[in-house]
Amino acid sequence: LSSILLDEKKDNTDKVREKAICFGKESHVLRMKEEGILDGKWYQRGALPFSVEQQQQCELPVYAAACSSGYIRLYGLQKQYSSTDNTKDWNLVPLASSSDSLQDETESNDNALCLSLDWNHSIPPSSSTTHEIVSSYSDGTIKTHEIQINETITEIHETNSWMAHSMFHQPSEVWTTCFATNAHHTSPNNLILSGGDDCTMKLWDVRSTTSPMSKIGCDENESGGVTSISYHPNLEYVFASGSYDEIVRLWDIRYLSSFSSGNKKKKQPLASVNVGGGVWRLKWHPSKDNVLLVAAMHGGCRIVNVSDFVLGDNDEKEEETKDVVAEKKYINSNLICSCKTNVVKEFKEHQSMAYGADWIYFSSLTNNEDDDDDEKEVEVAASCSFYDKSAFIW
């Protein structure tokens, strides 16, 4: 049995200002009896609309689920009346499925699991009703999908598919994939990153998928299956990768693609840090560019701090050190040579492996200028494991 639960944040200013965080009213918003959910991502233009005023001002978010059946299913988050107590509860309403375009659902990936997915956030939401998703599968393939979302209908259509990862001439699980772009920059949105059980990370151009633009294998840095890749939501060229080898690595994508295939020089990460367990999820902080949350399986969860970026030109000449947050524009115009990473917090309350982790973040809850800046925002992390069937906020 697979299900998604939402906890509704109550408007309780006193608790927020006292930094007291607790689970709110729990409600099942989606139950799936015949397939599991292996990954899920929200597409939204702003914060989740918890108040009536917010709901009237923004478009409700869409949730994309990567399912064990091999399909991608889209759901819209809406408030619906409950017949039991005449109140409105959040529900995920089915919008579309990748199986809708198939004449027969058996046409899917021959029972391949859909392991991960990612929305293309570089497409301006105000300019088009067309969106894009990339997904990865247990049979070694990657697919891209065009999503049409408007007031009357939502459709999902496959636009590209290719064999991306293999090992010993057999398909290898593609554990993770993402678009190499974010919503804040005009980088080309045709680049995709992927990581597989074949211990390689690859950079693809969807316009030509016969071979990757760049490949990092176990003979260079990745010494375990690449399980998670997370592109930075604000910085233009930075992304993080994680593997079964318990190492989180940071990269500048320009450095990754700056070598020709004939150059034998190894592609080195900007920095790396051991987090004590296989890396299953990486989540950048929603407002702090130098903070990264890690779900490290049997190692629990870690918070990694990134600092001291060293910049250089394309000839790899080192320049002065600049702060990652204050000098964001400067970083985006220069090739990054290195940075420092260290674990600043640990969470080990899970009795088994920590597989899921994300941030819970609220800011600008009050407009009172006399309030301390620290009282204007609340940030906690949430983590979960399906083995001990538990979720924590910390």
PDB file of N, CA and C in Angstrom, residues 329-382:
ATOM      1  N   LYS A 329      26.481  36.757  -7.895  1.00  0.00           N
ATOM      2  CA  LYS A 329      26.619  37.163  -9.292  1.00  0.00           C
ATOM      3  C   LYS A 329      28.041  36.922  -9.787  1.00  0.00           C
ATOM      4  N   TYR A 330      28.996  37.198  -8.919  1.00  0.00           N
ATOM      5  CA  TYR A 330      30.397  37.012  -9.304  1.00  0.00           C
ATOM      6  C   TYR A 330      30.692  35.546  -9.538  1.00  0.00           C
ATOM      7  N   ILE A 331      30.155  34.691  -8.703  1.00  0.00           N
ATOM      8  CA  ILE A 331      30.353  33.252  -8.864  1.00  0.00           C
ATOM      9  C   ILE A 331      29.772  32.780 -10.191  1.00  0.00           C
ATOM     10  N   ASN A 332      28.613  33.313 -10.548  1.00  0.00           N
ATOM     11  CA  ASN A 332      27.961  32.853 -11.765  1.00  0.00           C
ATOM     12  C   ASN A 332      28.706  33.247 -13.032  1.00  0.00           C
ATOM     13  N   SER A 333      29.635  34.201 -12.959  1.00  0.00           N
ATOM     14  CA  SER A 333      30.374  34.613 -14.146  1.00  0.00           C
ATOM     15  C   SER A 333      31.791  34.068 -14.166  1.00  0.00           C
ATOM     16  N   ASN A 334      32.149  33.246 -13.208  1.00  0.00           N
ATOM     17  CA  ASN A 334      33.494  32.701 -13.141  1.00  0.00           C
ATOM     18  C   ASN A 334      33.462  31.201 -12.892  1.00  0.00           C
ATOM     19  N   LEU A 335      34.430  30.531 -13.428  1.00  0.00           N
ATOM     20  CA  LEU A 335      34.570  29.103 -13.201  1.00  0.00           C
ATOM     21  C   LEU A 335      35.024  28.869 -11.766  1.00  0.00           C
ATOM     22  N   ILE A 336      34.335  27.989 -11.053  1.00  0.00           N
ATOM     23  CA  ILE A 336      34.677  27.713  -9.659  1.00  0.00           C
ATOM     24  C   ILE A 336      35.743  26.626  -9.617  1.00  0.00           C
ATOM     25  N   CYS A 337      36.793  26.862  -8.851  1.00  0.00           N
ATOM     26  CA  CYS A 337      37.879  25.891  -8.752  1.00  0.00           C
ATOM     27  C   CYS A 337      37.704  24.958  -7.558  1.00  0.00           C
ATOM     28  N   SER A 338      37.243  25.503  -6.440  1.00  0.00           N
ATOM     29  CA  SER A 338      37.109  24.673  -5.245  1.00  0.00           C
ATOM     30  C   SER A 338      36.226  25.366  -4.226  1.00  0.00           C
ATOM     31  N   CYS A 339      35.840  24.623  -3.199  1.00  0.00           N
ATOM     32  CA  CYS A 339      35.112  25.168  -2.061  1.00  0.00           C
ATOM     33  C   CYS A 339      35.311  24.210  -0.898  1.00  0.00           C
ATOM     34  N   LYS A 340      34.793  24.565   0.253  1.00  0.00           N
ATOM     35  CA  LYS A 340      34.938  23.729   1.433  1.00  0.00           C
ATOM     36  C   LYS A 340      33.573  23.210   1.874  1.00  0.00           C
ATOM     37  N   THR A 341      33.538  21.969   2.338  1.00  0.00           N
ATOM     38  CA  THR A 341      32.305  21.375   2.842  1.00  0.00           C
ATOM     39  C   THR A 341      32.566  20.713   4.181  1.00  0.00           C
ATOM     40  N   ASN A 342      31.609  20.821   5.078  1.00  0.00           N
ATOM     41  CA  ASN A 342      31.718  20.117   6.351  1.00  0.00           C
ATOM     42  C   ASN A 342      30.329  19.849   6.913  1.00  0.00           C
ATOM     43  N   VAL A 343      30.202  18.741   7.642  1.00  0.00           N
ATOM     44  CA  VAL A 343      28.942  18.373   8.280  1.00  0.00           C
ATOM     45  C   VAL A 343      28.782  19.196   9.547  1.00  0.00           C
ATOM     46  N   VAL A 344      27.662  19.929   9.665  1.00  0.00           N
ATOM     47  CA  VAL A 344      27.450  20.792  10.826  1.00  0.00           C
ATOM     48  C   VAL A 344      26.383  20.247  11.772  1.00  0.00           C
ATOM     49  N   LYS A 345      25.510  19.354  11.281  1.00  0.00           N
ATOM     50  CA  LYS A 345      24.488  18.766  12.145  1.00  0.00           C
ATOM     51  C   LYS A 345      24.217  17.332  11.712  1.00  0.00           C
ATOM     52  N   GLU A 346      23.804  16.505  12.704  1.00  0.00           N
ATOM     53  CA  GLU A 346      23.462  15.111  12.439  1.00  0.00           C
ATOM     54  C   GLU A 346      22.131  14.778  13.100  1.00  0.00           C
ATOM     55  N   PHE A 347      21.390  13.874  12.477  1.00  0.00           N
ATOM     56  CA  PHE A 347      20.142  13.374  13.062  1.00  0.00           C
ATOM     57  C   PHE A 347      20.123  11.863  12.903  1.00  0.00           C
ATOM     58  N   LYS A 348      20.080  11.142  14.035  1.00  0.00           N
ATOM     59  CA  LYS A 348      20.211   9.685  14.004  1.00  0.00           C
ATOM     60  C   LYS A 348      19.082   8.976  14.753  1.00  0.00           C
ATOM     61  N   GLU A 349      17.900   9.584  14.786  1.00  0.00           N
ATOM     62  CA  GLU A 349      16.790   8.994  15.533  1.00  0.00           C
ATOM     63  C   GLU A 349      16.097   7.855  14.792  1.00  0.00           C
ATOM     64  N   HIS A 350      16.311   7.740  13.504  1.00  0.00           N
ATOM     65  CA  HIS A 350      15.689   6.641  12.765  1.00  0.00           C
ATOM     66  C   HIS A 350      16.282   5.309  13.222  1.00  0.00           C
ATOM     67  N   GLN A 351      15.404   4.341  13.453  1.00  0.00           N
ATOM     68  CA  GLN A 351      15.852   3.012  13.871  1.00  0.00           C
ATOM     69  C   GLN A 351      16.339   2.183  12.688  1.00  0.00           C
ATOM     70  N   SER A 352      16.135   2.695  11.499  1.00  0.00           N
ATOM     71  CA  SER A 352      16.607   2.016  10.290  1.00  0.00           C
ATOM     72  C   SER A 352      17.148   3.080   9.344  1.00  0.00           C
ATOM     73  N   MET A 353      17.245   2.765   8.075  1.00  0.00           N
ATOM     74  CA  MET A 353      17.855   3.681   7.117  1.00  0.00           C
ATOM     75  C   MET A 353      16.956   4.874   6.800  1.00  0.00           C
ATOM     76  N   ALA A 354      17.538   6.059   6.758  1.00  0.00           N
ATOM     77  CA  ALA A 354      16.822   7.284   6.400  1.00  0.00           C
ATOM     78  C   ALA A 354      16.833   7.425   4.881  1.00  0.00           C
ATOM     79  N   TYR A 355      15.655   7.334   4.272  1.00  0.00           N
ATOM     80  CA  TYR A 355      15.561   7.383   2.816  1.00  0.00           C
ATOM     81  C   TYR A 355      15.018   8.706   2.291  1.00  0.00           C
ATOM     82  N   GLY A 356      14.187   9.373   3.065  1.00  0.00           N
ATOM     83  CA  GLY A 356      13.589  10.623   2.597  1.00  0.00           C
ATOM     84  C   GLY A 356      13.947  11.779   3.504  1.00  0.00           C
ATOM     85  N   ALA A 357      14.162  12.954   2.925  1.00  0.00           N
ATOM     86  CA  ALA A 357      14.458  14.153   3.707  1.00  0.00           C
ATOM     87  C   ALA A 357      14.114  15.387   2.889  1.00  0.00           C
ATOM     88  N   ASP A 358      13.611  16.412   3.576  1.00  0.00           N
ATOM     89  CA  ASP A 358      13.313  17.673   2.906  1.00  0.00           C
ATOM     90  C   ASP A 358      13.210  18.763   3.962  1.00  0.00           C
ATOM     91  N   TRP A 359      13.164  20.005   3.495  1.00  0.00           N
ATOM     92  CA  TRP A 359      13.067  21.156   4.383  1.00  0.00           C
ATOM     93  C   TRP A 359      11.613  21.551   4.600  1.00  0.00           C
ATOM     94  N   ILE A 360      11.303  21.995   5.818  1.00  0.00           N
ATOM     95  CA  ILE A 360      10.043  22.682   6.113  1.00  0.00           C
ATOM     96  C   ILE A 360      10.437  24.098   6.481  1.00  0.00           C
ATOM     97  N   TYR A 361       9.997  25.041   5.685  1.00  0.00           N
ATOM     98  CA  TYR A 361      10.518  26.397   5.837  1.00  0.00           C
ATOM     99  C   TYR A 361       9.386  27.406   5.737  1.00  0.00           C
ATOM    100  N   PHE A 362       9.276  28.288   6.744  1.00  0.00           N
ATOM    101  CA  PHE A 362       8.310  29.378   6.720  1.00  0.00           C
ATOM    102  C   PHE A 362       9.065  30.681   6.944  1.00  0.00           C
ATOM    103  N   SER A 363       8.726  31.713   6.186  1.00  0.00           N
ATOM    104  CA  SER A 363       9.375  33.005   6.369  1.00  0.00           C
ATOM    105  C   SER A 363       8.355  34.117   6.234  1.00  0.00           C
ATOM    106  N   SER A 364       8.715  35.304   6.747  1.00  0.00           N
ATOM    107  CA  SER A 364       7.870  36.495   6.669  1.00  0.00           C
ATOM    108  C   SER A 364       6.475  36.210   7.211  1.00  0.00           C
ATOM    109  N   LEU A 365       6.433  35.558   8.380  1.00  0.00           N
ATOM    110  CA  LEU A 365       5.141  35.236   8.977  1.00  0.00           C
ATOM    111  C   LEU A 365       4.509  36.457   9.626  1.00  0.00           C
ATOM    112  N   THR A 366       5.306  37.486   9.852  1.00  0.00           N
ATOM    113  CA  THR A 366       4.792  38.704  10.453  1.00  0.00           C
ATOM    114  C   THR A 366       5.440  39.897   9.772  1.00  0.00           C
ATOM    115  N   ASN A 367       4.727  40.996   9.664  1.00  0.00           N
ATOM    116  CA  ASN A 367       5.254  42.200   9.027  1.00  0.00           C
ATOM    117  C   ASN A 367       5.699  43.248  10.031  1.00  0.00           C
ATOM    118  N   ASN A 368       5.764  42.875  11.284  1.00  0.00           N
ATOM    119  CA  ASN A 368       6.170  43.802  12.333  1.00  0.00           C
ATOM    120  C   ASN A 368       7.666  44.062  12.237  1.00  0.00           C
ATOM    121  N   GLU A 369       8.048  45.325  11.939  1.00  0.00           N
ATOM    122  CA  GLU A 369       9.460  45.643  11.768  1.00  0.00           C
ATOM    123  C   GLU A 369      10.242  45.531  13.059  1.00  0.00           C
ATOM    124  N   ASP A 370       9.552  45.548  14.204  1.00  0.00           N
ATOM    125  CA  ASP A 370      10.240  45.459  15.486  1.00  0.00           C
ATOM    126  C   ASP A 370      10.661  44.042  15.819  1.00  0.00           C
ATOM    127  N   ASP A 371      10.150  43.070  15.086  1.00  0.00           N
ATOM    128  CA  ASP A 371      10.489  41.679  15.363  1.00  0.00           C
ATOM    129  C   ASP A 371      11.939  41.403  15.007  1.00  0.00           C
ATOM    130  N   ASP A 372      12.542  40.550  15.806  1.00  0.00           N
ATOM    131  CA  ASP A 372      13.900  40.094  15.511  1.00  0.00           C
ATOM    132  C   ASP A 372      13.884  39.295  14.214  1.00  0.00           C
ATOM    133  N   ASP A 373      14.947  39.431  13.395  1.00  0.00           N
ATOM    134  CA  ASP A 373      15.013  38.699  12.126  1.00  0.00           C
ATOM    135  C   ASP A 373      14.892  37.207  12.336  1.00  0.00           C
ATOM    136  N   ASP A 374      15.457  36.695  13.443  1.00  0.00           N
ATOM    137  CA  ASP A 374      15.399  35.267  13.711  1.00  0.00           C
ATOM    138  C   ASP A 374      13.983  34.803  13.980  1.00  0.00           C
ATOM    139  N   GLU A 375      13.091  35.754  14.384  1.00  0.00           N
ATOM    140  CA  GLU A 375      11.718  35.385  14.684  1.00  0.00           C
ATOM    141  C   GLU A 375      10.836  35.447  13.442  1.00  0.00           C
ATOM    142  N   LYS A 376      11.378  35.927  12.337  1.00  0.00           N
ATOM    143  CA  LYS A 376      10.588  36.042  11.121  1.00  0.00           C
ATOM    144  C   LYS A 376      10.634  34.787  10.268  1.00  0.00           C
ATOM    145  N   GLU A 377      11.477  33.841  10.637  1.00  0.00           N
ATOM    146  CA  GLU A 377      11.549  32.618   9.860  1.00  0.00           C
ATOM    147  C   GLU A 377      11.719  31.415  10.772  1.00  0.00           C
ATOM    148  N   VAL A 378      11.158  30.325  10.337  1.00  0.00           N
ATOM    149  CA  VAL A 378      11.280  29.060  11.047  1.00  0.00           C
ATOM    150  C   VAL A 378      11.733  28.026  10.031  1.00  0.00           C
ATOM    151  N   GLU A 379      12.760  27.295  10.363  1.00  0.00           N
ATOM    152  CA  GLU A 379      13.242  26.264   9.454  1.00  0.00           C
ATOM    153  C   GLU A 379      13.499  24.982  10.237  1.00  0.00           C
ATOM    154  N   VAL A 380      12.960  23.913   9.742  1.00  0.00           N
ATOM    155  CA  VAL A 380      13.213  22.592  10.302  1.00  0.00           C
ATOM    156  C   VAL A 380      13.356  21.624   9.137  1.00  0.00           C
ATOM    157  N   ALA A 381      13.840  20.457   9.444  1.00  0.00           N
ATOM    158  CA  ALA A 381      13.956  19.410   8.433  1.00  0.00           C
ATOM    159  C   ALA A 381      12.970  18.302   8.755  1.00  0.00           C
ATOM    160  N   ALA A 382      12.546  17.587   7.734  1.00  0.00           N
ATOM    161  CA  ALA A 382      11.690  16.416   7.898  1.00  0.00           C
ATOM    162  C   ALA A 382      12.386  15.230   7.254  1.00  0.00           C
TER     163      ALA A 382
END
